Short mmCIF file of C-alpha atoms in Angstrom, two decimals:
data_model
loop_
_atom_site.label_atom_id
_atom_site.label_comp_id
_atom_site.label_asym_id
_atom_site.label_seq_id
_atom_site.Cartn_x
_atom_site.Cartn_y
_atom_site.Cartn_z
CA UNK A 204 91.35 90.59 106.98
CA UNK A 205 93.99 87.92 105.72
CA UNK A 206 92.54 85.10 107.87
CA UNK A 207 88.81 85.32 107.27
CA UNK A 208 88.65 87.00 103.95
CA UNK A 209 91.89 86.66 101.76
CA UNK A 210 92.70 83.14 102.38
CA UNK A 211 89.50 81.81 101.82
CA UNK A 212 88.54 84.05 99.09
CA UNK A 213 91.63 82.86 96.97
CA UNK A 214 90.85 79.28 97.69
CA UNK A 215 87.28 79.84 96.81
CA UNK A 216 88.29 81.48 93.37
CA UNK A 217 90.58 78.48 92.92
CA UNK A 218 87.88 75.81 93.45
CA UNK A 219 85.73 77.73 90.83
CA UNK A 220 88.63 77.69 88.40
CA UNK A 221 89.34 74.06 88.86
CA UNK A 222 85.60 73.19 88.57
CA UNK A 223 84.79 75.41 85.85
CA UNK A 224 87.77 75.80 83.54
CA UNK A 225 88.86 79.37 84.36
CA UNK A 226 88.94 81.75 81.47
CA UNK A 227 91.29 84.68 81.46
CA UNK A 228 89.28 86.97 83.89
CA UNK A 229 89.24 84.41 86.47
CA UNK A 230 93.09 83.99 86.69
CA UNK A 231 93.49 87.92 86.52
CA UNK A 232 90.99 88.16 89.42
CA UNK A 233 92.90 85.40 91.44
CA UNK A 234 96.34 86.75 90.91
CA UNK A 235 94.88 90.53 91.82
CA UNK A 236 93.68 88.95 95.06
CA UNK A 237 97.01 87.28 95.71
CA UNK A 238 98.97 90.32 94.89
CA UNK A 239 96.80 92.23 97.15
CA UNK A 240 97.20 89.99 100.16
CA UNK A 241 100.96 90.05 99.68
CA UNK A 242 101.01 93.54 99.39
CA UNK A 243 98.90 94.03 102.85
CA UNK A 244 101.50 91.41 104.39
CA UNK A 245 104.52 93.42 102.89
CA UNK A 246 103.21 96.74 104.24
CA UNK A 247 102.74 95.50 107.72
CA UNK A 248 106.36 93.86 107.85
CA UNK A 249 107.85 96.91 106.25
CA UNK A 250 106.11 99.53 108.63
CA UNK A 251 107.02 97.50 111.64
CA UNK A 252 110.59 96.96 110.34
CA UNK A 253 111.27 100.55 109.25
CA UNK A 254 110.04 102.20 112.64
CA UNK A 255 113.00 103.81 114.19
CA UNK A 256 111.83 102.99 117.65
CA UNK A 257 111.41 99.33 117.08
CA UNK A 258 114.92 99.22 115.31
CA UNK A 259 116.49 100.92 118.50
CA UNK A 260 114.56 98.82 120.92
CA UNK A 261 115.29 95.36 119.18
CA UNK A 262 118.15 95.71 116.82
CA UNK A 263 118.64 92.02 116.48
CA UNK A 264 115.15 91.12 115.33
CA UNK A 265 114.11 94.68 112.91
CA UNK A 266 116.43 96.12 110.49
CA UNK A 267 116.31 93.69 107.59
CA UNK A 268 115.03 96.33 105.33
CA UNK A 269 118.13 98.26 104.20
CA UNK A 270 118.41 101.96 104.27
CA UNK A 271 119.12 102.46 100.86
CA UNK A 272 115.85 103.63 98.86
CA UNK A 273 116.51 101.28 95.87
CA UNK A 274 117.28 98.39 98.14
CA UNK A 275 114.09 99.15 100.15
CA UNK A 276 112.15 99.08 97.13
CA UNK A 277 113.53 95.48 96.11
CA UNK A 278 113.04 94.06 99.50
CA UNK A 279 109.37 95.48 99.47
CA UNK A 280 108.39 94.07 96.02
CA UNK A 281 110.25 90.98 96.89
CA UNK A 282 108.08 90.70 100.03
CA UNK A 283 104.80 91.37 98.01
CA UNK A 284 105.60 88.75 95.43
CA UNK A 285 106.73 86.10 98.18
CA UNK A 286 103.67 86.63 100.10
CA UNK A 287 101.43 86.45 96.98
CA UNK A 288 103.20 83.25 95.93
CA UNK A 289 103.00 81.49 99.08
CA UNK A 290 99.23 82.25 99.23
CA UNK A 291 98.76 80.61 95.67
CA UNK A 292 101.06 77.48 96.33
CA UNK A 293 99.15 76.94 99.91
CA UNK A 294 95.65 77.56 98.30
CA UNK A 295 96.56 75.38 95.23
CA UNK A 296 97.77 72.61 97.41
CA UNK A 297 94.37 72.67 99.47
CA UNK A 298 92.36 72.74 96.40
CA UNK A 299 94.12 70.03 94.73
CA UNK A 300 93.87 67.92 98.01
CA UNK A 301 90.20 68.80 98.14
CA UNK A 302 89.76 67.62 94.39
CA UNK A 303 91.08 64.19 95.76
CA UNK A 304 88.91 64.10 98.46
CA UNK A 305 87.74 66.73 101.14
CA UNK A 306 89.25 64.32 103.73
CA UNK A 307 92.71 64.65 102.39
CA UNK A 308 92.57 68.53 102.60
CA UNK A 309 91.22 68.51 106.14
CA UNK A 310 93.95 65.65 107.16
CA UNK A 311 96.70 67.88 105.69
CA UNK A 312 95.39 71.05 107.65
CA UNK A 313 94.67 69.39 110.89
CA UNK A 314 97.82 67.14 111.13
CA UNK A 315 100.10 70.35 110.37
CA UNK A 316 98.20 72.33 112.97
CA UNK A 317 98.26 69.46 115.55
CA UNK A 318 101.89 68.79 115.02
CA UNK A 319 102.57 72.57 115.68
CA UNK A 320 100.39 72.74 118.83
CA UNK A 321 102.26 69.75 120.27
CA UNK A 322 105.55 71.40 119.52
CA UNK A 323 104.58 74.52 121.06
CA UNK A 324 103.21 72.73 124.01
CA UNK A 325 106.50 70.50 124.44
CA UNK A 326 108.66 73.30 124.12
CA UNK A 327 106.64 75.43 126.83
CA UNK A 328 105.86 78.10 124.46
CA UNK A 329 101.84 77.46 123.86
CA UNK A 330 100.55 80.15 126.11
CA UNK A 331 99.98 83.48 124.44
CA UNK A 332 101.35 86.42 125.63
CA UNK A 333 98.14 88.28 126.01
CA UNK A 334 96.91 87.63 129.71
CA UNK A 335 93.08 87.48 129.97
CA UNK A 336 92.61 86.13 133.42
CA UNK A 337 91.21 82.78 134.00
CA UNK A 338 92.44 79.32 132.90
CA UNK A 339 89.67 78.87 130.41
CA UNK A 340 90.19 82.30 128.75
CA UNK A 341 93.81 81.67 128.70
CA UNK A 342 93.48 78.27 126.97
CA UNK A 343 90.77 79.60 124.34
CA UNK A 344 92.73 82.79 123.55
CA UNK A 345 96.08 80.88 123.06
CA UNK A 346 94.63 78.20 120.98
CA UNK A 347 92.76 80.82 118.74
CA UNK A 348 96.05 83.09 118.43
CA UNK A 349 98.43 80.17 117.87
CA UNK A 350 96.01 78.76 115.11
CA UNK A 351 95.30 81.95 113.33
CA UNK A 352 99.07 82.97 113.50
CA UNK A 353 100.16 79.59 112.09
CA UNK A 354 97.61 79.90 109.30
CA UNK A 355 98.24 83.34 108.39
CA UNK A 356 101.86 82.75 108.40
CA UNK A 357 101.73 79.54 106.45
CA UNK A 358 99.64 81.47 103.70
CA UNK A 359 101.24 84.63 103.46
CA UNK A 360 104.79 84.17 105.15
CA UNK A 361 104.14 87.45 107.13
CA UNK A 362 107.73 88.13 108.27
CA UNK A 363 106.73 89.42 111.76
CA UNK A 364 105.58 86.15 112.90
CA UNK A 365 109.36 84.80 112.72
CA UNK A 366 109.86 86.13 116.29
CA UNK A 367 110.39 83.19 118.80
CA UNK A 368 107.42 84.42 120.74
CA UNK A 369 105.09 83.90 117.75
CA UNK A 370 105.78 81.13 115.05
CA UNK A 371 109.64 81.34 115.20
CA UNK A 372 112.17 78.72 114.50
CA UNK A 373 111.72 75.97 111.90
CA UNK A 374 107.94 76.63 111.63
CA UNK A 375 108.55 80.29 110.17
#
């Protein structure tokens, strides 16, 4: 949903606004799309973090959402707005670079992904944890999962990808 629909949808809306001088309805549409995506990411993170089983199993990773209802609401709203803001910032960056030239936008995205994958390979953390059998399947599945995880995290700051086995460290 986020990878194949929400992120490209916001980019397309921003390109239309940049090329046609967006009216109020166009801006409302893109903001609603961004907030909806931020809400989706916040729900995923909130549900995983407040799951008692996950908190008991991995207390060092889960538990950033406090028990107090007001504080929980504040954390949730902040996650929604932060996710929506990150989506808008990254999409605007790509649209502006695309206006300079498509090669600038592609270079920005590709260099970022290549650097990420090189660091994953260098640290011995490229292979994704899902075992699919043969070498070709492992390479393809690891590449797809790593690239999708990186792009989703870059655009939405989905909190669950901060785990060292996913994006982790400086990349989150």
